[in-house]
């Protein structure tokens, strides 16, 4: 059956293989933050939006700053003053365009600015960009190109900056969790049963999931008396758990027909509960 990707696929593959290549589709299922990319110099400014590995080019802006000239004396000074005025006006227009494009994005996590060192630095240090965006500038990157080619260069060179931002956000959440836990405020819970109960009550605002969480949620049932019980088991112990259920009798009616009726990855189950409660 046809599958429509969440985002347009930026990479095409023509492979004759013994398996289905679904890596790019799985990657799109992850919730990803959006970042603004901007490359600016005296002659132009370019803008793009980065979400995961998918880059969307937004706009190219050209300046009216003239190139080099051969005049001297007073004419040279007059032309130079005029050039500087036009250069500042271009940076102002570049900042206004950044505000127009990026302030419309409600979940924008940050902006990375690239370009030749002098023009880029003048833009970031000067009063050219909206204060709401200034606080979102995560860093600057030197690029040898401008325009769409410069955006692609900036995207490649921004990997470490974006990685550091995600790490700091995760670290901040963990610190808040540990602080509330240490103060015993009652505002945090941990453990599978406790978290699931809090989610059922709609009392969860932020959910932290450890990368090491490797649990399968099972439903053990008896067809004789309709007994049911939810049990969690570590993935690496699931085979042994199946053998144990076969040997176990129903605690309600004593039947030996106890079986595992359903299994669900616990992380997937948490995701479903999150959607149901609007988390």
Coordinates of C-alpha atoms in Angstrom, one line a residue:
X1 CA 0.0 0.0 0.0
X2 CA 1.2 3.6 -0.6
X3 CA 3.0 5.5 2.1
X4 CA 3.1 9.3 2.1
X5 CA 6.2 10.6 4.0
X6 CA 5.7 13.2 6.7
X7 CA 8.3 15.3 4.9
X8 CA 9.4 15.3 1.3
X9 CA 12.3 12.9 0.8
X10 CA 15.4 14.8 -0.1
X11 CA 17.4 11.7 -1.0
X12 CA 16.6 9.3 -3.8
X13 CA 17.7 5.6 -3.9
X14 CA 17.6 3.1 -6.7
X15 CA 18.8 -0.1 -5.1
X16 CA 18.2 -3.8 -6.0
X17 CA 18.4 -5.4 -2.6
X18 CA 17.0 -8.3 -0.5
X19 CA 15.5 -5.9 2.1
X20 CA 13.3 -2.8 2.2
X21 CA 15.2 0.4 2.9
X22 CA 13.0 2.3 5.4
X23 CA 15.7 4.2 7.3
X24 CA 14.7 7.6 5.9
X25 CA 11.0 7.0 6.7
X26 CA 11.8 5.9 10.3
X27 CA 13.9 9.0 10.7
X28 CA 10.9 11.2 9.8
X29 CA 8.8 9.6 12.6
X30 CA 11.0 11.2 15.2
X31 CA 9.9 14.6 16.5
X32 CA 12.5 17.1 15.4
X33 CA 13.1 20.8 16.2
X34 CA 13.3 23.4 13.5
X35 CA 16.3 25.7 13.1
X36 CA 16.7 28.8 11.0
X37 CA 19.8 29.0 8.7
X38 CA 21.0 32.4 7.4
X39 CA 24.0 33.3 5.2
X40 CA 24.7 37.0 4.9
X41 CA 27.4 39.2 3.2
X42 CA 27.5 42.7 1.7
X43 CA 26.0 41.5 -1.6
X44 CA 23.2 39.1 -0.6
X45 CA 21.4 37.2 2.2
X46 CA 19.9 33.7 2.0
X47 CA 17.5 31.9 4.3
X48 CA 16.5 28.3 4.9
X49 CA 14.7 26.1 7.5
X50 CA 16.3 22.9 8.8
X51 CA 14.2 20.1 10.3
X52 CA 16.1 16.9 11.0
X53 CA 18.0 16.2 7.8
X54 CA 15.6 18.0 5.5
X55 CA 16.5 21.6 4.5
X56 CA 13.9 23.9 2.9
X57 CA 15.3 26.9 1.1
X58 CA 13.2 30.0 1.8
X59 CA 14.5 33.1 0.2
X60 CA 17.4 34.9 -1.5
X61 CA 17.9 38.6 -0.9
X62 CA 20.2 40.8 -3.1
X63 CA 21.7 44.1 -2.1
X64 CA 22.3 47.4 -3.9
X65 CA 25.9 47.8 -2.6
X66 CA 28.2 48.6 -5.6
X67 CA 31.5 46.8 -6.2
X68 CA 35.0 48.2 -6.1
X69 CA 35.7 51.4 -8.0
X70 CA 38.8 53.1 -9.4
X71 CA 38.2 56.7 -8.4
X72 CA 40.4 58.6 -6.0
X73 CA 40.4 61.8 -3.8
X74 CA 37.2 63.3 -2.6
X75 CA 35.2 61.2 -5.1
X76 CA 36.6 58.0 -3.5
X77 CA 35.7 59.2 0.0
X78 CA 32.2 60.2 -1.1
X79 CA 31.6 56.9 -2.9
X80 CA 33.0 55.0 0.1
X81 CA 30.6 56.8 2.5
X82 CA 27.7 56.0 0.1
X83 CA 28.8 52.4 -0.1
X84 CA 28.8 52.1 3.7
X85 CA 25.4 53.5 4.0
X86 CA 24.1 51.1 1.4
X87 CA 25.9 48.2 3.2
X88 CA 24.2 49.1 6.5
X89 CA 20.8 49.4 4.7
X90 CA 21.3 45.9 3.2
X91 CA 22.0 44.4 6.7
X92 CA 18.9 46.2 8.0
X93 CA 16.8 44.7 5.1
X94 CA 18.4 41.3 5.8
X95 CA 17.4 41.5 9.4
X96 CA 13.8 42.5 8.5
X97 CA 13.6 39.6 6.1
X98 CA 14.8 37.2 8.8
X99 CA 12.1 38.5 11.1
X100 CA 9.4 38.1 8.5
X101 CA 10.5 34.5 7.7
X102 CA 11.5 33.1 11.1
X103 CA 9.0 34.8 13.5
X104 CA 6.2 33.0 11.7
X105 CA 7.6 29.6 12.9
X106 CA 6.1 28.9 16.4
X107 CA 8.5 26.1 17.2
X108 CA 11.7 27.6 16.0
X109 CA 14.5 26.4 18.4
X110 CA 17.3 28.6 17.2
X111 CA 19.2 30.3 14.3
X112 CA 22.7 29.8 13.0
X113 CA 24.2 32.6 11.0
X114 CA 26.9 32.1 8.4
X115 CA 28.9 34.0 5.8
X116 CA 32.3 35.7 5.3
X117 CA 33.6 36.7 8.8
X118 CA 33.4 40.5 8.6
X119 CA 29.9 40.9 7.2
X120 CA 28.5 38.1 9.3
X121 CA 30.0 39.5 12.5
X122 CA 28.8 43.0 11.7
X123 CA 25.2 41.7 11.3
X124 CA 25.2 39.7 14.5
X125 CA 26.8 42.5 16.6
X126 CA 24.8 45.3 15.1
X127 CA 21.2 46.3 15.8
X128 CA 19.8 44.7 12.6
X129 CA 17.7 41.8 13.9
X130 CA 14.5 41.7 16.0
X131 CA 15.3 41.1 19.7
X132 CA 13.1 38.0 19.7
X133 CA 15.3 36.4 17.1
X134 CA 18.6 37.8 18.6
X135 CA 18.1 35.6 21.7
X136 CA 17.7 32.5 19.4
X137 CA 21.1 33.0 17.6
X138 CA 23.1 29.9 18.7
X139 CA 26.3 30.6 16.9
X140 CA 28.0 31.8 13.8
X141 CA 29.9 29.9 11.1
X142 CA 32.4 31.1 8.5
X143 CA 31.4 30.1 5.0
X144 CA 33.2 30.5 1.7
X145 CA 30.0 30.8 -0.3
X146 CA 26.8 32.8 -0.1
X147 CA 23.3 32.2 -1.5
X148 CA 21.9 28.7 -1.7
X149 CA 25.3 27.1 -2.0
X150 CA 26.3 29.0 1.2
X151 CA 23.2 27.7 3.0
X152 CA 24.3 24.1 2.1
X153 CA 27.8 24.8 3.4
X154 CA 26.3 26.3 6.6
X155 CA 24.1 23.2 7.1
X156 CA 27.1 20.9 6.9
X157 CA 29.2 23.0 9.3
X158 CA 26.4 23.5 11.9
X159 CA 26.2 19.9 13.0
X160 CA 28.2 20.4 16.3
X161 CA 26.3 23.6 17.2
X162 CA 22.9 21.9 16.8
X163 CA 24.1 18.8 18.7
X164 CA 25.3 20.9 21.6
X165 CA 21.9 22.6 21.8
X166 CA 20.0 19.3 22.1
X167 CA 22.5 18.1 24.7
X168 CA 22.0 21.2 26.8
X169 CA 18.2 21.0 26.6
X170 CA 18.2 17.4 27.7
X171 CA 20.7 18.2 30.5
X172 CA 18.5 21.1 31.8
X173 CA 15.4 18.8 31.9
X174 CA 17.3 16.1 33.9
X175 CA 18.6 18.8 36.3
X176 CA 15.0 20.0 36.9
X177 CA 13.9 16.4 37.5
X178 CA 16.7 15.7 40.0
X179 CA 16.1 19.0 41.8
X180 CA 12.3 18.3 42.3
X181 CA 13.1 14.8 43.3
X182 CA 15.6 15.9 45.9
X183 CA 13.2 18.5 47.3
X184 CA 10.5 15.9 47.5
X185 CA 7.9 18.3 46.1
X186 CA 5.7 15.5 44.8
X187 CA 5.9 17.0 41.3
X188 CA 7.9 14.1 39.8
X189 CA 7.4 10.4 39.6
X190 CA 9.6 7.6 38.2
X191 CA 9.2 4.0 37.6
X192 CA 7.0 2.2 35.1
X193 CA 3.8 1.8 37.1
X194 CA 4.0 5.3 38.7
X195 CA 4.5 7.0 35.3
X196 CA 1.7 5.1 33.6
X197 CA -0.7 5.9 36.5
X198 CA 0.2 9.6 36.3
X199 CA -0.4 9.6 32.5
X200 CA -3.8 7.9 33.0
X201 CA -4.7 10.8 35.4
X202 CA -3.5 13.3 32.8
X203 CA -1.0 14.7 35.4
X204 CA 2.1 14.6 33.2
X205 CA 3.6 17.8 31.7
X206 CA 7.0 16.5 30.7
X207 CA 8.0 12.9 30.0
X208 CA 11.6 11.8 30.1
X209 CA 12.6 8.5 28.6
X210 CA 16.0 6.8 29.1
X211 CA 17.8 5.6 26.0
X212 CA 18.4 2.4 27.9
X213 CA 14.7 1.7 28.3
X214 CA 14.2 -1.7 26.6
X215 CA 10.9 -3.0 27.9
X216 CA 8.0 -4.9 26.3
X217 CA 4.5 -4.4 27.6
X218 CA 2.5 -7.7 27.5
X219 CA -1.1 -8.7 28.2
X220 CA -1.4 -12.1 29.8
X221 CA -4.9 -13.6 29.6
X222 CA -6.9 -16.7 30.3
X223 CA -9.6 -17.8 27.9
X224 CA -11.4 -19.8 30.5
X225 CA -12.3 -17.0 33.0
X226 CA -11.4 -13.8 31.1
X227 CA -8.6 -13.0 33.5
X228 CA -6.2 -10.3 32.2
X229 CA -3.1 -8.7 33.5
X230 CA -0.6 -6.3 32.1
X231 CA 3.0 -7.3 32.7
X232 CA 6.3 -5.7 31.7
X233 CA 9.4 -7.6 30.8
X234 CA 12.8 -6.7 29.5
X235 CA 13.2 -7.4 25.8
X236 CA 16.3 -9.7 26.4
X237 CA 14.2 -11.8 28.8
X238 CA 11.1 -12.1 26.7
X239 CA 11.8 -15.7 25.5
X240 CA 12.2 -16.9 29.1
X241 CA 9.0 -15.0 30.0
X242 CA 7.1 -16.9 27.3
X243 CA 8.3 -20.2 28.6
X244 CA 7.3 -19.2 32.1
X245 CA 3.7 -18.2 31.0
X246 CA 3.2 -21.6 29.4
X247 CA 4.0 -23.3 32.7
X248 CA 2.0 -20.9 34.8
X249 CA -1.6 -21.6 35.9
X250 CA -4.3 -18.9 35.9
X251 CA -4.4 -17.3 39.4
X252 CA -8.3 -17.0 39.1
X253 CA -9.5 -20.4 37.8
X254 CA -6.3 -22.5 37.9
X255 CA -6.5 -23.2 34.1
X256 CA -3.3 -24.1 32.3
X257 CA -4.3 -22.2 29.2
X258 CA -2.7 -18.9 30.3
X259 CA -1.1 -17.1 27.3
X260 CA 0.3 -13.9 26.0
X261 CA -2.4 -12.2 24.0
X262 CA -0.6 -9.0 23.1
X263 CA 2.8 -7.4 23.2
X264 CA 3.8 -3.7 22.8
X265 CA 7.1 -1.9 22.9
X266 CA 6.9 0.1 26.1
X267 CA 8.3 3.3 24.4
X268 CA 5.6 2.9 21.7
X269 CA 3.0 2.5 24.5
X270 CA 4.2 5.7 26.2
X271 CA 3.9 7.5 22.9
X272 CA 0.3 6.3 22.4
X273 CA -0.6 7.4 25.9
X274 CA 1.0 10.8 25.3
X275 CA -1.1 11.3 22.2
X276 CA -4.3 10.3 24.1
X277 CA -3.6 12.7 26.9
X278 CA -2.5 15.5 24.7
X279 CA 1.0 15.6 26.2

